[in-house]
Coordinates of C-alpha atoms in Angstrom, one line a residue:
X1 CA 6.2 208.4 43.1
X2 CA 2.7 208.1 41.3
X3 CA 4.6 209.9 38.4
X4 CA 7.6 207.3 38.8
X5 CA 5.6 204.8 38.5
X6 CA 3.1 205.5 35.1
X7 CA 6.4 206.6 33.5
X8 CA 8.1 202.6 34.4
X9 CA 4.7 201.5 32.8
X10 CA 5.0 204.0 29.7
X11 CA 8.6 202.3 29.1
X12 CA 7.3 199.0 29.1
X13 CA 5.0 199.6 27.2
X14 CA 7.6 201.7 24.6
X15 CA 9.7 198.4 25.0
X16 CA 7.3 196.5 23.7
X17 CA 8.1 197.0 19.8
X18 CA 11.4 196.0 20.2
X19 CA 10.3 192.2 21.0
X20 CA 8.0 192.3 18.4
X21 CA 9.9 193.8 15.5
X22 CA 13.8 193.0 14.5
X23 CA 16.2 195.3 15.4
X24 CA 19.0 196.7 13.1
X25 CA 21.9 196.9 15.7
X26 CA 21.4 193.2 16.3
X27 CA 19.6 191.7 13.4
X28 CA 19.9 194.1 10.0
X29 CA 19.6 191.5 7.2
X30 CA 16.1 190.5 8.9
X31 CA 15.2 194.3 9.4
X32 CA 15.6 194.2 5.2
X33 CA 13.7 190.9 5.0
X34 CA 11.0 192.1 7.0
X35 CA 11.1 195.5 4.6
X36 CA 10.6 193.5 1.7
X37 CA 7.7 191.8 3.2
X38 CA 6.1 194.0 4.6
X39 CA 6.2 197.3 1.9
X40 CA 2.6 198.9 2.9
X41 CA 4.2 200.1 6.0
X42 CA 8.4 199.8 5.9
X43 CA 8.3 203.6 5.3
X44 CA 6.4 204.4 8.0
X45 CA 7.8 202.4 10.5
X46 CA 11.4 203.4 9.7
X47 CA 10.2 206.7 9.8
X48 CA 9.2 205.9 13.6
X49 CA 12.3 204.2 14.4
X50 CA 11.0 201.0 15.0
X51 CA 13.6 199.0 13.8
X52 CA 15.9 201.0 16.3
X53 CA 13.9 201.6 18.9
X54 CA 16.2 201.2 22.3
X55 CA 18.0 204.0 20.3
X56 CA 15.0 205.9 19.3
X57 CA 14.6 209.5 20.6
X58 CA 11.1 208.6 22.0
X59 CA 12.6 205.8 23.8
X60 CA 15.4 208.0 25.3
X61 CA 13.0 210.8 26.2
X62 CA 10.6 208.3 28.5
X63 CA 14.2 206.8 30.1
X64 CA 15.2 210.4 30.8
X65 CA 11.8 211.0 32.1
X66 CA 11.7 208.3 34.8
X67 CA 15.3 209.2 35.7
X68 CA 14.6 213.0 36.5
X69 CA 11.3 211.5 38.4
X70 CA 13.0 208.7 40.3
X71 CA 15.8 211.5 41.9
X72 CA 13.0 214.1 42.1
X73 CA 11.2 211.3 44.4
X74 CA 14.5 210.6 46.0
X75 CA 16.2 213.8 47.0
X76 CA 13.5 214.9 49.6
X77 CA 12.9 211.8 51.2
X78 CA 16.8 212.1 51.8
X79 CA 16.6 215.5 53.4
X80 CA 13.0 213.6 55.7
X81 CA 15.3 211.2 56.6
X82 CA 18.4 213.1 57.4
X83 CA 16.1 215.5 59.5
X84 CA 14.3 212.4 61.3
X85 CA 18.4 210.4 62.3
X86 CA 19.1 213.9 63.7
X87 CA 16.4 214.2 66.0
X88 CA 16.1 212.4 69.1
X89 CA 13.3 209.5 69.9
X90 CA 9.8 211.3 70.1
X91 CA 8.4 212.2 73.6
X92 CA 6.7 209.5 75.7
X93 CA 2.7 209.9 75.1
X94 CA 0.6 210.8 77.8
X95 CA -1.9 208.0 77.7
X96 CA 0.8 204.6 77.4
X97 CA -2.2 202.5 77.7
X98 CA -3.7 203.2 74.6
X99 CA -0.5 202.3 72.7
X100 CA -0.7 198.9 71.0
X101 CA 1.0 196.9 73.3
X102 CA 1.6 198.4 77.2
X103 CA 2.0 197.0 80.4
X104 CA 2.0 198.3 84.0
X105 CA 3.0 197.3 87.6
X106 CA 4.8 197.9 90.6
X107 CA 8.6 198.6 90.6
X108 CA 10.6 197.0 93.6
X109 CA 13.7 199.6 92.2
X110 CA 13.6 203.7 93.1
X111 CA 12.3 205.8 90.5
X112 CA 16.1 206.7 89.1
X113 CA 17.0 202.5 89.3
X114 CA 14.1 201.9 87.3
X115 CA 14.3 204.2 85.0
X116 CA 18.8 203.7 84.8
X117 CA 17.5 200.0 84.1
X118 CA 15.4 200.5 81.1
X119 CA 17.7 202.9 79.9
X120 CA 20.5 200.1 79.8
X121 CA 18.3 197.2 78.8
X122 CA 17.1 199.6 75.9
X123 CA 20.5 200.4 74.9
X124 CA 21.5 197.0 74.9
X125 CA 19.1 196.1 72.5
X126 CA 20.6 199.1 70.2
X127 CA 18.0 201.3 70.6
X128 CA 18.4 205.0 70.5
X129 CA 17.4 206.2 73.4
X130 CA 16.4 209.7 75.0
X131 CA 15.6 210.8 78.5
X132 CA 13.0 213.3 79.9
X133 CA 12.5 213.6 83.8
X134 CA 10.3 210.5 84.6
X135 CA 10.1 208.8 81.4
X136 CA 12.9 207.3 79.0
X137 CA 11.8 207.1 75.3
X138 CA 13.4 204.7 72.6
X139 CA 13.8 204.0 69.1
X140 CA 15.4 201.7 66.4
X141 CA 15.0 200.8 62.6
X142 CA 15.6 204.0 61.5
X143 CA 17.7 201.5 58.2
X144 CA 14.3 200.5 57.2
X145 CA 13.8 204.0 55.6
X146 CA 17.6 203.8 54.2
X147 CA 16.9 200.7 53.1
X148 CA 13.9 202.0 51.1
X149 CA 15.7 205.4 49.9
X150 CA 19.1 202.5 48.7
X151 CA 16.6 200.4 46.8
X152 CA 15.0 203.9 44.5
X153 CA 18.4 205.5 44.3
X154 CA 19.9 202.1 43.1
X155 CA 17.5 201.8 40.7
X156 CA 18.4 205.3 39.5
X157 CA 21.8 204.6 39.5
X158 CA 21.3 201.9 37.2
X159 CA 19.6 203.5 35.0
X160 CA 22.5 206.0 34.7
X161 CA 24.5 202.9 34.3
X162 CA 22.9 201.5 31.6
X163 CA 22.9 204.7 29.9
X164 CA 26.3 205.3 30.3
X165 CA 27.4 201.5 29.1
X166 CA 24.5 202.3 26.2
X167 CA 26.3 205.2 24.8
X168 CA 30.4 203.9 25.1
X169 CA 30.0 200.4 24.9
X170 CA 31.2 198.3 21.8
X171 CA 31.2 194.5 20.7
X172 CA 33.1 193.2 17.6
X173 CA 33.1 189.7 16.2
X174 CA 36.2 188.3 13.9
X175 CA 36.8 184.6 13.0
X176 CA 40.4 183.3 13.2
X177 CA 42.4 180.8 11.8
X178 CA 44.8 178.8 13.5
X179 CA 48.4 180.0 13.0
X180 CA 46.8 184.2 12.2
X181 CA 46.6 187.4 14.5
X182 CA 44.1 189.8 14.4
X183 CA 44.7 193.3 16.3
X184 CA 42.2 195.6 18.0
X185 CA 40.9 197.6 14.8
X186 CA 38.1 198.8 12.8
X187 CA 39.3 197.8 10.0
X188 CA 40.3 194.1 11.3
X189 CA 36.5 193.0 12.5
X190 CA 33.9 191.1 10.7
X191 CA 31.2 192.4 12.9
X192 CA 30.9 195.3 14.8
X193 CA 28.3 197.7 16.8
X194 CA 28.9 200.6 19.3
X195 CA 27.0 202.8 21.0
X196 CA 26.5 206.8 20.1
X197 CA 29.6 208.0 21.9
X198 CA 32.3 205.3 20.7
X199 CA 35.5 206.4 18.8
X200 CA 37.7 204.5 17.3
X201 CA 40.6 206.2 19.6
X202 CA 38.5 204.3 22.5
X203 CA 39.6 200.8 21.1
X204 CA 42.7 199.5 23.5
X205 CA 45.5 198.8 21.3
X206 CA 46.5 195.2 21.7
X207 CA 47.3 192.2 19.2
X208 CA 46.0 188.0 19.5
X209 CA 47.8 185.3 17.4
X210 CA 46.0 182.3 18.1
X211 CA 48.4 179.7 17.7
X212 CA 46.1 176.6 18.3
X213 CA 42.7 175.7 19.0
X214 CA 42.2 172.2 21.0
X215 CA 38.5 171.1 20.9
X216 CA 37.4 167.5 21.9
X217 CA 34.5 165.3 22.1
X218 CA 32.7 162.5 24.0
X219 CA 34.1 159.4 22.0
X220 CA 32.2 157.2 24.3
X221 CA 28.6 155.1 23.4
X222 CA 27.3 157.9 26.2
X223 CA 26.6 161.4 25.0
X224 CA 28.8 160.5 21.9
X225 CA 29.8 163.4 20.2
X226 CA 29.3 166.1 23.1
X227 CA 32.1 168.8 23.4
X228 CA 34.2 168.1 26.5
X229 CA 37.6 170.3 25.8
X230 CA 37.6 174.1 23.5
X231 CA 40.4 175.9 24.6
X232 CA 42.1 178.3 22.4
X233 CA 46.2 178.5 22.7
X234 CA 47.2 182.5 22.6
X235 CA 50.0 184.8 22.8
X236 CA 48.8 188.7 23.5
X237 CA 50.8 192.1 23.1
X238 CA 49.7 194.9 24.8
X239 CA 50.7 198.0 22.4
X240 CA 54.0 197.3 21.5
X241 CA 55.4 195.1 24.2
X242 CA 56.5 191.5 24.0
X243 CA 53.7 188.9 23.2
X244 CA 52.9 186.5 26.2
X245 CA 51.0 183.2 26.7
X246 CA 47.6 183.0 27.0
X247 CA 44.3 180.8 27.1
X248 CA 40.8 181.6 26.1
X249 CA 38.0 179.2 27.3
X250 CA 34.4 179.3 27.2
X251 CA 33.1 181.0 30.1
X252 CA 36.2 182.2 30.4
X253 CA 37.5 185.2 29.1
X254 CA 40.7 187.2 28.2
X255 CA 40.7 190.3 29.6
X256 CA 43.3 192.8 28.4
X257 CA 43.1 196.2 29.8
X258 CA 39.8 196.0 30.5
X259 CA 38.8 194.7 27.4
X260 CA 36.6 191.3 27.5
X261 CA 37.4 188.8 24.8
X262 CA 35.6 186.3 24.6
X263 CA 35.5 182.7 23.0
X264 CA 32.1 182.1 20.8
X265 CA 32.5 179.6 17.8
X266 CA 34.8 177.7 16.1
X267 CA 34.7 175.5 13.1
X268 CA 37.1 173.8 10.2
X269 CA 38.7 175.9 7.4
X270 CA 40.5 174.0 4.4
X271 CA 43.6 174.9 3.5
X272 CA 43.4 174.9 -0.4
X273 CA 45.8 175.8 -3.6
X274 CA 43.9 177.0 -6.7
X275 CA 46.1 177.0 -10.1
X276 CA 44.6 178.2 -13.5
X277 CA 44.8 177.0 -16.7
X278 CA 48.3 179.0 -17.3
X279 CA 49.9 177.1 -14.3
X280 CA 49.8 180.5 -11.8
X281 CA 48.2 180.5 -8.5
X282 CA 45.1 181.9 -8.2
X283 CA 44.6 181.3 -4.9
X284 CA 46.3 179.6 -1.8
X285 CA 45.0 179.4 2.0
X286 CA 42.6 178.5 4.6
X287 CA 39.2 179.2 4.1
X288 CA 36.4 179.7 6.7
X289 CA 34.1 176.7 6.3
X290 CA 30.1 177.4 8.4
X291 CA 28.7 174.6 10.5
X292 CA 25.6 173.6 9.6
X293 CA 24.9 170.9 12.6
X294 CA 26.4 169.2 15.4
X295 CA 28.6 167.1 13.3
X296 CA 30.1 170.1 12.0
X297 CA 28.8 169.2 8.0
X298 CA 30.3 172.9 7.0
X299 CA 29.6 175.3 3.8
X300 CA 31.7 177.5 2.1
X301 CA 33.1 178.8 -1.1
X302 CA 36.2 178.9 -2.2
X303 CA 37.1 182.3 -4.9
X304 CA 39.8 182.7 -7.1
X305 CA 39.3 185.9 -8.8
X306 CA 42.4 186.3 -10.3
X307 CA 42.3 182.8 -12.3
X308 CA 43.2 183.7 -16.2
X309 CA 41.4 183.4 -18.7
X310 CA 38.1 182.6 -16.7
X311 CA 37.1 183.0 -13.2
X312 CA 37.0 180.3 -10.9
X313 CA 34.9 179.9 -7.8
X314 CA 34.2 176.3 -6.3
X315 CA 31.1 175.9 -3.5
X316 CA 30.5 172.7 -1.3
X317 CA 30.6 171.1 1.9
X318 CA 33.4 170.2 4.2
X319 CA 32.6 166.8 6.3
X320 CA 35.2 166.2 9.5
X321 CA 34.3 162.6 9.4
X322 CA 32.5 161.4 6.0
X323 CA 30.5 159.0 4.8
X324 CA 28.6 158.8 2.0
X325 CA 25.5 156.3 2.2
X326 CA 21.7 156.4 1.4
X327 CA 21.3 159.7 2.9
X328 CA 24.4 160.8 1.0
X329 CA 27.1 162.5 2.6
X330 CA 27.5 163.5 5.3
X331 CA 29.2 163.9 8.6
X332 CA 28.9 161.2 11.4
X333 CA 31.5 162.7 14.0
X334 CA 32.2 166.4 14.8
X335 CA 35.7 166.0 15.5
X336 CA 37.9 165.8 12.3
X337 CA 38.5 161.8 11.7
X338 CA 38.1 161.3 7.9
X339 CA 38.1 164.4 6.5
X340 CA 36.5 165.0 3.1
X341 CA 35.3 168.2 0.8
X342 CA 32.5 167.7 -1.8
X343 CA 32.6 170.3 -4.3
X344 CA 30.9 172.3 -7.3
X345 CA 32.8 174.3 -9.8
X346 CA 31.1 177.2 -11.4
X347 CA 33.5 179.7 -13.9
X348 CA 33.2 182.9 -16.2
X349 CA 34.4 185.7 -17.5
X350 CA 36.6 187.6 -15.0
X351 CA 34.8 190.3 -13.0
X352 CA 35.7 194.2 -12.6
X353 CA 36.6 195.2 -9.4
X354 CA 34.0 197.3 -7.9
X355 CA 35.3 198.2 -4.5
X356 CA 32.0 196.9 -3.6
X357 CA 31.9 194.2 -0.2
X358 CA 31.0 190.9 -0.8
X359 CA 30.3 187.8 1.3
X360 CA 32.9 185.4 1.8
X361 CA 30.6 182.6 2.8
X362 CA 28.6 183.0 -0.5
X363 CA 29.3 182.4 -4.0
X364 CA 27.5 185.4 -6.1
X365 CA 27.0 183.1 -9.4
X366 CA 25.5 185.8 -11.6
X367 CA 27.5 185.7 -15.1
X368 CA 29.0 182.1 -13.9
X369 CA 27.8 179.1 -15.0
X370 CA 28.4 175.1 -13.4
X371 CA 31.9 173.9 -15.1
X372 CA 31.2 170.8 -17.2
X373 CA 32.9 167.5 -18.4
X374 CA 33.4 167.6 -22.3
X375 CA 30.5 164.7 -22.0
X376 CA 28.4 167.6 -20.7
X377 CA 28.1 166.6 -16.8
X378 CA 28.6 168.8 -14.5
X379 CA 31.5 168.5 -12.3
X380 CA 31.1 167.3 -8.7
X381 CA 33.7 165.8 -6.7
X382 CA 35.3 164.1 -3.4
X383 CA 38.8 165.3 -2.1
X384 CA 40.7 164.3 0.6
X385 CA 43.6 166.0 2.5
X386 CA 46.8 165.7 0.9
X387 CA 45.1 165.1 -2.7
X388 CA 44.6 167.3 -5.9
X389 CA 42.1 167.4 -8.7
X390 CA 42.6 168.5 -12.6
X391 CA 39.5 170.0 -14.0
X392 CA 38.4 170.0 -17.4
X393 CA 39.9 173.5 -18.6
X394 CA 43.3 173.2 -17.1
X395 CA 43.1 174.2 -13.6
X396 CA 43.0 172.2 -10.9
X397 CA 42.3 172.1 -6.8
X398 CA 44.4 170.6 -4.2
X399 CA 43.4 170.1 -0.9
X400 CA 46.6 170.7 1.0
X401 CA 45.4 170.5 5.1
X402 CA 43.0 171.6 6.6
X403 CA 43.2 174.2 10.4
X404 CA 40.2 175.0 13.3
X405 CA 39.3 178.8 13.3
X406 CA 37.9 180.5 16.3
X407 CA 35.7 183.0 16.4
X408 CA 36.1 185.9 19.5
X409 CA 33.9 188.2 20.7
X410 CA 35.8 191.2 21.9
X411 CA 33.7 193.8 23.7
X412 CA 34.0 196.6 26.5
X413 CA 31.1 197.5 29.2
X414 CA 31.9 200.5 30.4
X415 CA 29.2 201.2 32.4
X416 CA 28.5 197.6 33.2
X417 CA 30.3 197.3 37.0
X418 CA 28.0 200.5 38.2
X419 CA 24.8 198.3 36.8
X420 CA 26.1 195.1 38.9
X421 CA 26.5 197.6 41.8
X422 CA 23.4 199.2 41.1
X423 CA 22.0 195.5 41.3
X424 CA 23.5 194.8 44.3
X425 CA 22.8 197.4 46.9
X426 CA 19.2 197.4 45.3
X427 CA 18.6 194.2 46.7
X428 CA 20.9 195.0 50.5
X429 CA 18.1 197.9 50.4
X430 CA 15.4 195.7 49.6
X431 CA 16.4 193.4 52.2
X432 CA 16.7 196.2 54.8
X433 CA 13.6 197.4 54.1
X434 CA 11.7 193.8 54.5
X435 CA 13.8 192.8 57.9
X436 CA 14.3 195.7 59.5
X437 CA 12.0 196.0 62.0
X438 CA 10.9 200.2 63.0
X439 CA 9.9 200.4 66.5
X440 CA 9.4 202.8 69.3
X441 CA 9.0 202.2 73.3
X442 CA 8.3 204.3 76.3
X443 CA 8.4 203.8 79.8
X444 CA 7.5 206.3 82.5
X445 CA 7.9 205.9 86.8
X446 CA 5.6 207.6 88.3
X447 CA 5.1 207.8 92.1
X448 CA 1.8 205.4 93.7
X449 CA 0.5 204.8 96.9
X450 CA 2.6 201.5 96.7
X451 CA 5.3 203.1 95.8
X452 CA 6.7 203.7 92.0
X453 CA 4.8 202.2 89.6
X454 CA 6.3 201.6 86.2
X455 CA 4.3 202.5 82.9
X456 CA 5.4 201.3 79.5
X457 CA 4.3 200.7 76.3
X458 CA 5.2 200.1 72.2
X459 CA 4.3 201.1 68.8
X460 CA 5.3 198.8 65.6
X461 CA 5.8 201.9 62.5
X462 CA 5.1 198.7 59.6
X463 CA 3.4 196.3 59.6
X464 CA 3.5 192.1 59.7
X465 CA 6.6 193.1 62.6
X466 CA 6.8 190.4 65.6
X467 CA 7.7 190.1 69.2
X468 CA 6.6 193.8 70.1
X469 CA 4.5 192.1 73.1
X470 CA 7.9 190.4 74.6
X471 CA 9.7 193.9 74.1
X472 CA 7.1 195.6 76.2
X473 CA 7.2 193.2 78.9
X474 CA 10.8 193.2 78.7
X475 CA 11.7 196.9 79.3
X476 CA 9.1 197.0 82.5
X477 CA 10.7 193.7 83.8
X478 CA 14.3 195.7 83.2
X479 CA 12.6 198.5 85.3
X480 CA 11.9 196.2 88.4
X481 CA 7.8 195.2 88.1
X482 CA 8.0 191.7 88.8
X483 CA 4.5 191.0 87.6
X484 CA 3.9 192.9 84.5
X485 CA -0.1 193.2 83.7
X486 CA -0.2 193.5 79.6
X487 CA -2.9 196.0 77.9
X488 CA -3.6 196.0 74.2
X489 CA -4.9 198.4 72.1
X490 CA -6.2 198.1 68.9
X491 CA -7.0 201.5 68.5
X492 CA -5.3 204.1 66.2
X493 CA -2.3 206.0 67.7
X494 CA -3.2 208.2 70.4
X495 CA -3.3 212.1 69.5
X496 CA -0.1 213.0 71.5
X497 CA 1.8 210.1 69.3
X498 CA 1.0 211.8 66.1
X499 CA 1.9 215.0 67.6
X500 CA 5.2 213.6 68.5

């Protein structure tokens, strides 16, 4: 146990890096900002995995550690315990006066009545009970110990849990448009982690259209603005079966075969046409917009790649309900009242196709420059739904509608249920082990010159227990002494006790 317990302080302390430094499974751009900051010792501390370290072999060895120590503490005090249930209460002590608690006094039963009384009174207070020639012995609490062995081997148990969810567990993020799918791949998620042991031949195959996104707020002078209603209108097909109705919630999740999905964001996305200079589309959709605040004042960039001759890529703000005063505009509502996109245009020559990922919520503006009025001003403008804008070389921008996307969180916990069981019967341990009272009683006739007297006394086996006096005086009142006189001991546990 001593060895359990410096290895729970050693992974604290091992912990303690990963709250201190970013983490790349959860935070990688700020693992590279922090690099650039900090070069003296980027090397170093990569080299240590300290920008990983929950999935650092260190960290795994010091978890593996305390597990092989928590069952090596375990598995004998199972066999103790197995051994102690099996074996009947210890004999009755020679000397029941020096117990604890004891009392003494004259039976008005026969020495078999008294003792066939105790024995029932003892057995009705569910006490295990064992009878030798003039004395009955007793005992109960023997769940304190289970309690104690269920609260170490839950906690082992969950650590095997949380291994076991470490290593097969997944998450993966993807944003949605209203009126678009997305199916359970790879290849189909904008963000996505797993642990060591995940395949791709893990993922369950299933496919979400979202057809609608509802989201409404407090229109009131009260809380105006607050979110009251975001529901998320889906149909789901499992494999290749037929598509059924659905609703995702916050708080409350889809679950399809076992896999959690989850309702995390949402946000406006424009639906705009691009056309070039030569009258072609360049580009036609919705496009993801970022909220920047509670009134949903959103960023974005729209990219036309293929525009001929030049390329075109236009970067502003979408505003649900604008206004455009001292403070400029903004957004005075989140829900989608007057809607408005301010824009900047910035063109170039067309790029080469790389194969290389880009952002789609940035603008990369190297080789572009701001597109300009032939007075030389830069062009800047306001567009509502429903209206289009000719730009200086021929193209132009219509801003056709605009949709909601939703973003879903779609993850699988393997392991998780045997951690909230783990959880659980840790704490029905712990609570056997704090009320559960351990405690043993004797009583013993033995022939007076007033006839039978009746001996009996207790021992408490933890401490802080209660009532131990009443039980005495209880079991010699069960075996006929009408007028019990109580002794107390306060010395340790007499000799034949620790033999027993």
């Amino acid at each position: 146990m001593r060895t359990a317990l410096l290895l729970l302080l050693a992974l604290a302390l091992v912990a303690i890096p990963g709250s201190l430094l970013p983490q790349r499974p959860v935070a990688p751009i700020r693992v590279s900002d922090w690099k650039e900051a900090n070069p003296a010792v980027a090397d170093l501390y990569e080299a240590l995995g300290l920008f990983d370290v929950y999935g650092s072999p260190w960290f795994a060895a010091v978890y593996l550690l305390l597990t092989v120590s928590l069952i090596g503490c375990i598995v004998p005090r199972i066999a103790v315990y197995l051994r102690s249930v099996r074996q009947p209460p210890a004999r009755t002590p020679k000397r029941l006066d020096r117990l604890p608690a004891s009392a003494t006094g004259t039976t008005t039963l026969s020495a078999d009545a008294a003792l066939g009384g105790a024995e029932e009174w003892l057995r009705s207070k569910r006490f295990r009970v064992r009878r030798d020639g003039d004395s009955v012995a007793a005992e109960r609490g023997y769940l304190r110990e289970f309690g104690n062995i269920l609260f170490h081997l839950s906690f082992a148990l969950m650590l095997v849990g949380v291994a076991w969810n470490t290593m097969l567990h997944y998450k993966g993020e993807v944003v949605i448009v209203e009126g678009q799918a997305f199916s359970n791949n790879l290849t189909q998620y904008d963000d996505f982690t797993a642990g060591a042991a995940f395949r791709p031949a893990n993922l369950q195959p299933f496919t979400i259209w979202v057809d609608s996104f509802i989201a409404k707020f407090e229109t009131g002078d009260v809380q105006r603005g607050a979110a009251r209603v975001f529901e998320a209108n889906v149909r789901i097909a499992h494999g290749a079966g037929e598509p059924e109705q659905a609703m995702i919630e916050v708080n409350h999740p889809l679950v399809v075969d076992g896999t959690q999905v989850h309702l995390i964001g949402h946000g406006y996305a424009p639906v705009v046409t691009v056309t070039d200079p030569n009258g072609d589309v360049a580009f036609s959709g919705p496009v993801v917009f970022l909220p920047q605040d509670g009134n949903f004042t959103s960023l974005g960039v729209i990219k036309a790649p293929d525009a001929r001759p030049n390329y075109l890529g236009f970067e502003g703000f979408f505003l649900p309900t604008a206004i455009v005063d001292e403070q400029g505009p903004r957004s005075v509502f989140p829900d989608a009242l007057a809607p408005e996109l301010f824009v900047n245009v910035w063109t170039g020559p067309p790029r080469d196709e790389t194969g290389r990922p880009e952002s789609v919520y940035s603008l990369t503006k190297d080789g572009l420059e701001q597109m300009r009025t032939p007075e030389g001003n830069v062009v800047t403008f306001r567009i509502a739904p429903g209206q289009a804008i000719d730009l200086p070389d021929g193209s132009s921008l219509s801003f056709d509608d605009w949709r909601r996307w939703t973003k879903l969180q779609v993850s699988d916990e393997p392991g998780l249920w045997l951690v909230i069981t783990s959880v659980g019967l840790a704490v029905a341990g712990m609570l056997l082990s704090l009320y559960i009272r351990p405690r043993r009683l004797w009583v013993r006739v033995v022939e007076g010159p007033d006839g039978p007297r009746v001996e009996a006394g207790g021992l408490d086996r933890a401490d802080s227990s209660t009532g131990l006096d009443e039980d005495v005086t209880g079991l010699a009142a069960a075996a006929g002494v009408l007028d019990a006189t109580e002794q107390h001991c306060d010395a340790a546990v007499v000799d034949e006790e620790e033999d027993a």
